Coordinates of C-alpha atoms in Angstrom, one line a residue:
M1 CA -50.4 140.2 248.1
S2 CA -47.1 141.9 247.0
D3 CA -47.9 145.7 246.8
I4 CA -50.3 148.4 248.0
H5 CA -50.7 151.4 245.8
F6 CA -52.2 154.7 246.9
E7 CA -52.9 156.8 243.7
P8 CA -54.5 160.4 244.0
F9 CA -56.6 161.6 241.2
G10 CA -58.7 164.8 240.7
D11 CA -61.6 163.9 243.1
R12 CA -60.4 160.5 244.8
V13 CA -57.6 158.4 245.9
S14 CA -57.5 154.9 244.6
V15 CA -56.3 152.0 246.8
R16 CA -55.2 149.1 244.8
Y17 CA -53.6 145.7 245.8
R18 CA -51.3 143.6 243.5
L19 CA -52.5 139.9 244.0
D20 CA -50.6 137.3 242.1
G21 CA -49.0 140.0 239.8
V22 CA -52.5 141.8 238.9
L23 CA -53.7 145.1 240.4
H24 CA -57.1 145.1 242.1
E25 CA -58.9 148.2 243.1
V26 CA -60.2 147.5 246.7
N27 CA -61.0 150.9 248.1
T28 CA -61.2 154.8 247.4
L29 CA -60.2 157.4 250.1
P30 CA -61.7 161.0 250.3
K31 CA -59.3 163.5 249.0
N32 CA -59.4 165.7 251.8
S33 CA -58.0 163.0 254.3
Y34 CA -55.3 161.8 252.1
P35 CA -52.5 164.2 253.3
Q36 CA -52.9 162.8 256.7
V37 CA -52.5 159.3 255.4
V38 CA -49.4 160.3 253.5
S39 CA -47.9 162.1 256.6
R40 CA -48.5 159.0 258.8
I41 CA -46.9 156.6 256.3
K42 CA -43.9 159.0 256.1
V43 CA -43.5 159.2 259.8
I44 CA -43.4 155.4 260.4
S45 CA -41.2 154.8 257.4
K46 CA -38.8 157.6 258.5
L47 CA -39.2 159.9 255.5
N48 CA -39.1 163.7 255.5
V49 CA -42.7 164.7 256.1
A50 CA -42.0 168.3 254.7
E51 CA -40.5 167.2 251.5
K52 CA -43.4 166.9 248.9
R53 CA -41.6 167.8 245.7
L54 CA -39.1 165.0 245.3
P55 CA -39.3 161.2 245.4
Q56 CA -38.3 159.3 248.6
D57 CA -37.7 155.8 249.7
G58 CA -38.2 154.3 253.1
R59 CA -38.8 151.2 255.1
I60 CA -41.2 150.0 257.7
R61 CA -40.8 146.6 259.7
V62 CA -43.7 145.1 261.2
K63 CA -44.1 142.1 263.5
T64 CA -47.5 140.3 263.6
G65 CA -47.3 137.1 265.9
N66 CA -44.4 135.0 264.5
R67 CA -44.4 136.8 261.1
E68 CA -42.1 139.5 260.2
I69 CA -43.2 141.8 257.3
D70 CA -40.7 144.1 255.7
M71 CA -42.5 147.0 253.9
R72 CA -40.5 149.2 251.3
V73 CA -42.2 152.6 250.9
S74 CA -41.8 154.6 247.7
T75 CA -43.2 158.1 247.2
L76 CA -43.6 160.0 244.1
P77 CA -44.9 163.5 243.4
T78 CA -47.8 163.7 240.9
V79 CA -50.1 166.5 239.6
F80 CA -52.8 165.5 242.1
G81 CA -50.5 164.8 245.1
E82 CA -47.9 162.2 246.3
R83 CA -48.4 158.6 245.0
I84 CA -47.3 155.9 247.3
V85 CA -46.4 152.4 246.6
I86 CA -45.7 149.9 249.6
R87 CA -44.0 146.6 248.6
L88 CA -44.5 143.8 251.1
L89 CA -42.0 141.1 251.8
D90 CA -42.8 138.3 254.3
K91 CA -39.5 137.4 255.7
S92 CA -41.1 134.5 257.8
A93 CA -41.9 132.8 254.4
G94 CA -38.3 131.6 254.0
V95 CA -36.3 130.8 251.0
M96 CA -37.6 128.3 248.4
S97 CA -35.7 125.4 247.2
L98 CA -34.9 124.8 243.5
D99 CA -37.3 121.9 243.4
E100 CA -40.2 124.2 244.5
L101 CA -39.7 126.9 241.8
G102 CA -41.5 125.1 238.9
F103 CA -38.4 123.9 236.8
S104 CA -39.2 120.8 234.5
P105 CA -37.3 117.6 235.5
E106 CA -34.9 118.2 232.4
D107 CA -34.5 122.0 233.1
I108 CA -33.6 121.5 236.8
E109 CA -31.0 118.8 235.8
K110 CA -29.5 121.1 233.2
Y111 CA -29.5 124.1 235.7
R112 CA -27.9 122.0 238.6
R113 CA -25.2 121.0 236.0
I114 CA -24.5 124.6 235.1
I115 CA -24.3 126.0 238.7
K116 CA -21.9 123.0 239.8
R117 CA -19.1 124.5 237.6
P118 CA -16.2 125.9 239.5
H119 CA -16.1 129.3 238.1
G120 CA -17.8 131.5 235.4
I121 CA -20.7 133.7 235.4
I122 CA -24.4 132.7 235.4
L123 CA -27.0 135.1 234.8
I124 CA -30.9 135.2 235.8
T125 CA -32.9 137.5 233.4
G126 CA -36.2 139.0 233.2
P127 CA -38.2 142.2 234.0
T128 CA -38.9 143.6 237.4
G129 CA -41.1 141.2 239.5
S130 CA -40.3 138.1 237.5
G131 CA -39.0 136.2 240.5
K132 CA -35.1 136.5 239.7
S133 CA -34.2 137.1 243.3
T134 CA -36.2 134.0 244.5
T135 CA -34.3 131.8 242.1
L136 CA -30.9 133.4 243.1
Y137 CA -31.6 132.7 246.8
A138 CA -32.7 129.1 246.0
T139 CA -29.5 128.6 244.0
L140 CA -27.5 130.0 247.0
M141 CA -29.3 127.6 249.2
E142 CA -28.3 124.6 246.9
L143 CA -24.6 125.7 246.9
K144 CA -24.3 126.7 250.5
S145 CA -21.6 124.5 252.2
P146 CA -19.2 124.8 255.2
A147 CA -16.5 124.3 252.5
K148 CA -17.6 127.4 250.4
N149 CA -17.1 131.0 251.3
I150 CA -20.2 132.7 249.8
I151 CA -20.5 136.5 249.7
T152 CA -23.4 138.6 248.4
I153 CA -24.0 142.2 247.4
E154 CA -27.6 143.2 247.2
D155 CA -30.1 146.1 247.0
P156 CA -31.9 145.4 249.2
V157 CA -31.0 142.2 251.2
E158 CA -34.5 140.6 251.1
Y159 CA -33.8 137.3 253.0
Q160 CA -30.9 136.6 255.5
I161 CA -29.3 133.3 255.0
D162 CA -27.3 131.7 257.8
G163 CA -23.8 130.9 256.6
I164 CA -23.6 133.4 253.8
S165 CA -22.1 137.0 254.3
Q166 CA -24.5 139.5 252.8
I167 CA -23.8 143.2 252.1
Q168 CA -26.5 145.9 251.6
V169 CA -25.6 148.6 248.9
N170 CA -25.7 152.0 250.2
P171 CA -24.9 154.7 247.6
Q172 CA -25.0 157.5 250.1
I173 CA -21.5 156.4 251.4
N174 CA -20.3 155.2 247.9
L175 CA -21.0 151.4 248.7
T176 CA -22.2 150.6 245.1
F177 CA -22.3 147.2 243.5
A178 CA -18.9 147.9 241.8
S179 CA -17.1 149.3 244.9
G180 CA -18.7 146.5 247.0
L181 CA -17.6 143.8 244.4
R182 CA -13.9 145.0 244.4
S183 CA -13.8 144.7 248.4
I184 CA -15.4 141.2 248.1
L185 CA -12.8 140.1 245.8
R186 CA -10.2 140.7 248.8
Q187 CA -12.2 138.3 251.0
D188 CA -11.1 135.2 249.2
P189 CA -14.6 134.2 248.0
D190 CA -15.6 131.0 246.2
I191 CA -19.1 132.2 245.2
I192 CA -20.3 135.8 244.7
M193 CA -23.8 136.8 244.2
V194 CA -24.3 140.5 242.7
G195 CA -27.9 141.7 243.1
E196 CA -27.9 143.3 239.6
I197 CA -25.6 144.2 236.8
R198 CA -26.6 147.7 236.0
D199 CA -23.5 149.4 234.4
F200 CA -20.3 148.5 232.5
E201 CA -18.2 148.8 235.7
T202 CA -20.1 146.2 237.6
A203 CA -20.1 144.0 234.6
E204 CA -16.5 144.2 234.0
I205 CA -15.5 143.4 237.6
A206 CA -17.9 140.6 237.7
I207 CA -16.7 139.0 234.4
H208 CA -13.0 139.4 235.5
A209 CA -13.9 137.8 238.9
S210 CA -15.6 134.8 237.2
M211 CA -12.5 134.4 234.9
T212 CA -10.1 134.2 237.9
G213 CA -11.6 131.2 239.8
H214 CA -14.8 132.5 241.1
L215 CA -18.4 131.5 240.4
V216 CA -20.4 134.7 240.0
L217 CA -24.3 134.8 240.1
S218 CA -26.2 138.0 239.0
T219 CA -29.3 139.3 237.3
L220 CA -29.9 141.3 234.3
H221 CA -33.0 142.9 232.7
T222 CA -33.5 141.2 229.2
N223 CA -36.5 139.7 227.3
D224 CA -35.0 136.2 226.7
A225 CA -31.9 134.2 227.6
P226 CA -29.8 134.8 224.3
S227 CA -30.4 138.6 224.6
A228 CA -28.3 138.8 227.7
V229 CA -25.2 138.7 225.4
A230 CA -26.3 141.7 223.4
R231 CA -27.2 143.5 226.7
L232 CA -23.7 143.0 228.0
V233 CA -22.1 144.1 224.6
D234 CA -24.3 147.3 224.8
M235 CA -23.0 148.1 228.3
G236 CA -19.5 148.1 226.7
V237 CA -18.1 144.5 227.5
E238 CA -15.9 143.0 224.8
P239 CA -17.7 139.8 223.1
F240 CA -14.6 137.8 223.7
L241 CA -14.8 138.3 227.7
I242 CA -18.3 137.3 227.5
A243 CA -17.6 134.2 225.5
A244 CA -14.7 133.3 228.0
S245 CA -16.7 133.9 231.2
L246 CA -20.5 133.2 230.4
E247 CA -21.4 129.6 231.7
G248 CA -25.4 129.9 231.4
V249 CA -28.3 132.3 231.3
V250 CA -31.8 131.6 232.7
A251 CA -34.7 133.7 231.5
Q252 CA -37.9 133.6 233.5
R253 CA -41.4 134.9 233.9
L254 CA -44.1 134.5 236.4
V255 CA -47.5 133.2 235.4
R256 CA -50.8 132.8 237.7
K257 CA -51.5 129.3 238.9
I258 CA -55.0 128.0 238.4
C259 CA -56.9 127.9 241.6
E260 CA -56.8 124.1 242.9
N261 CA -60.0 124.7 244.7
C262 CA -62.2 125.6 241.8
R263 CA -60.1 124.1 238.9
E264 CA -62.2 122.3 236.2
S265 CA -61.5 120.9 232.8
R266 CA -63.1 121.8 229.5
K267 CA -62.7 121.4 225.8
P268 CA -59.9 123.9 224.3
T269 CA -61.0 126.4 221.7
E270 CA -59.7 126.3 218.1
W271 CA -57.5 129.3 219.2
E272 CA -56.1 127.5 222.1
L273 CA -55.4 124.4 220.2
A274 CA -53.5 126.3 217.5
Q275 CA -51.3 127.8 220.2
I276 CA -50.8 124.7 222.1
E277 CA -49.9 122.8 218.7
K278 CA -47.5 125.6 217.8
Y279 CA -45.4 125.3 220.9
S280 CA -45.7 121.5 221.8
G281 CA -47.1 119.7 218.7
E282 CA -49.9 118.4 220.8
R283 CA -53.7 118.6 220.5
P284 CA -55.2 117.8 223.9
E285 CA -58.8 116.9 224.4
K286 CA -59.1 119.0 227.4
I287 CA -57.3 121.7 229.3
F288 CA -58.0 123.3 232.8
Y289 CA -59.3 126.6 234.0
G290 CA -60.4 128.2 237.4
K291 CA -64.2 128.7 237.7
G292 CA -63.7 131.3 240.5
C293 CA -64.5 130.8 244.1
E294 CA -64.1 132.6 247.6
E295 CA -60.5 131.3 248.0
C296 CA -59.4 133.0 244.8
M297 CA -61.5 136.1 245.1
G298 CA -63.5 134.9 242.0
T299 CA -60.3 135.2 239.8
G300 CA -59.8 131.5 239.1
F301 CA -56.2 132.0 240.0
R302 CA -54.2 131.5 243.1
G303 CA -50.5 131.8 243.6
R304 CA -47.8 132.0 240.8
I305 CA -45.3 129.6 239.1
A306 CA -42.3 130.6 237.1
I307 CA -41.7 129.4 233.4
Y308 CA -38.1 129.2 232.3
E309 CA -35.7 129.2 229.3
I310 CA -32.2 128.0 230.1
M311 CA -29.2 128.5 227.7
D312 CA -26.2 126.3 228.6
V313 CA -23.2 127.9 227.0
D314 CA -21.0 125.3 225.3
E315 CA -17.9 125.7 223.0
E316 CA -20.0 126.3 219.9
L317 CA -22.1 129.0 221.4
R318 CA -18.9 130.5 222.7
S319 CA -17.4 130.8 219.3
K320 CA -20.5 132.6 218.1
I321 CA -20.6 135.0 221.0
S322 CA -17.0 135.9 220.5
R323 CA -17.8 136.8 216.9
N324 CA -20.6 138.9 218.1
V325 CA -23.2 137.2 216.0
E326 CA -26.9 138.4 215.9
T327 CA -29.1 137.5 218.9
Y328 CA -31.3 135.4 216.6
Q329 CA -28.4 133.2 215.4
L330 CA -27.5 132.5 219.1
R331 CA -31.2 131.8 219.8
N332 CA -31.5 129.3 216.9
L333 CA -28.2 127.6 217.9
A334 CA -29.3 127.3 221.5
R335 CA -32.7 125.8 220.4
E336 CA -31.0 123.3 218.0
K337 CA -29.0 122.2 221.3
G338 CA -32.2 121.5 223.4
M339 CA -33.1 125.0 224.8
K340 CA -36.9 125.4 225.5
T341 CA -38.2 128.9 225.0
L342 CA -40.3 130.5 227.5
A343 CA -43.5 129.9 225.6
E344 CA -42.8 126.3 225.1
D345 CA -42.1 125.8 228.9
G346 CA -45.3 127.9 229.5
I347 CA -47.4 125.6 227.3
R348 CA -46.0 122.3 228.9
K349 CA -47.4 123.9 232.2
V350 CA -50.7 124.4 230.6
L351 CA -50.8 120.7 229.4
S352 CA -49.9 119.9 233.2
G353 CA -52.9 121.8 234.3
L354 CA -51.1 124.5 236.1
T355 CA -51.9 127.6 234.1
T356 CA -53.7 128.7 230.9
V357 CA -52.8 129.5 227.3
E358 CA -53.8 133.3 228.0
E359 CA -51.4 133.7 231.0
V360 CA -48.6 132.2 229.0
L361 CA -49.0 134.2 225.9
Q362 CA -49.4 137.4 227.9
V363 CA -46.0 137.2 229.8
T364 CA -44.0 135.7 226.8
Q365 CA -45.2 138.6 224.4
V366 CA -45.6 136.4 221.3

């Protein structure tokens, strides 16, 4: 479970949990008792109880046994009352390694080759909740070494990693990604991780840092890997600067994994065969699905796995980027050079029995 949602409506308050990326309504609360629930959540997350007209953000830390849970609380005023979302982060779960993320053997080899480069900028792209931070932390664990000075600036710092200096963004005292990044550059770093590139100022400093001997890792909100170039141009970055600094782009999504406890095989439908053949050229005799059991709450899915698209920027792609060509031209060239799209990687995981065709197509928007 990653989130708890409290949503007030006309005559009831809906309580929903997000399990493996999908919301499930688990309870309803009487409308007359909801103000007390809101007040209690605000008190323990150190928010202003009297303020009901403006959105607020707070945090709760809970320790249960050996587990430390960090809860990020967000309130939002609506017509029927304040809506509350609590995001859960289990800090005791630890940071995953690159081998645990779900990269295919050829993709992990390509990604490791990209991140071993001495300088340049590497971007992880995807929508909110697609696992970008998890990939960044796994990358930092791979690169961590006593010989390397690694500094991060994040919003928020989700996991504390021993041997890496981490900075928490604080806009109230003007500690933004851009201002923090300027200060980091005076600390003689080898590797810099910027939680997210949101504006031209941050993008410009990050790119100049990557061109002066630093390896910069960051995230961006785009639909696929080649679109990262258009996004940076849209922010105001010159194409020739992007071409000179960009080393690689990883686009990713999360898909639900078939529950291993109730996984069964069946013959694929004609529609499923058509989709599988479209992205892999294969026509399998059987595919897998989750029948539904107590362990997966009858959904047939338990846990999630990432699907990836990795664009390794070589000299030919740099030439195209510097000329600011259309995104589809970059995509076609990258595919000619061996880039597997999100859908293709997803279908590979369908053939491996990890997920379903519907899951892959739902997140790749084809």
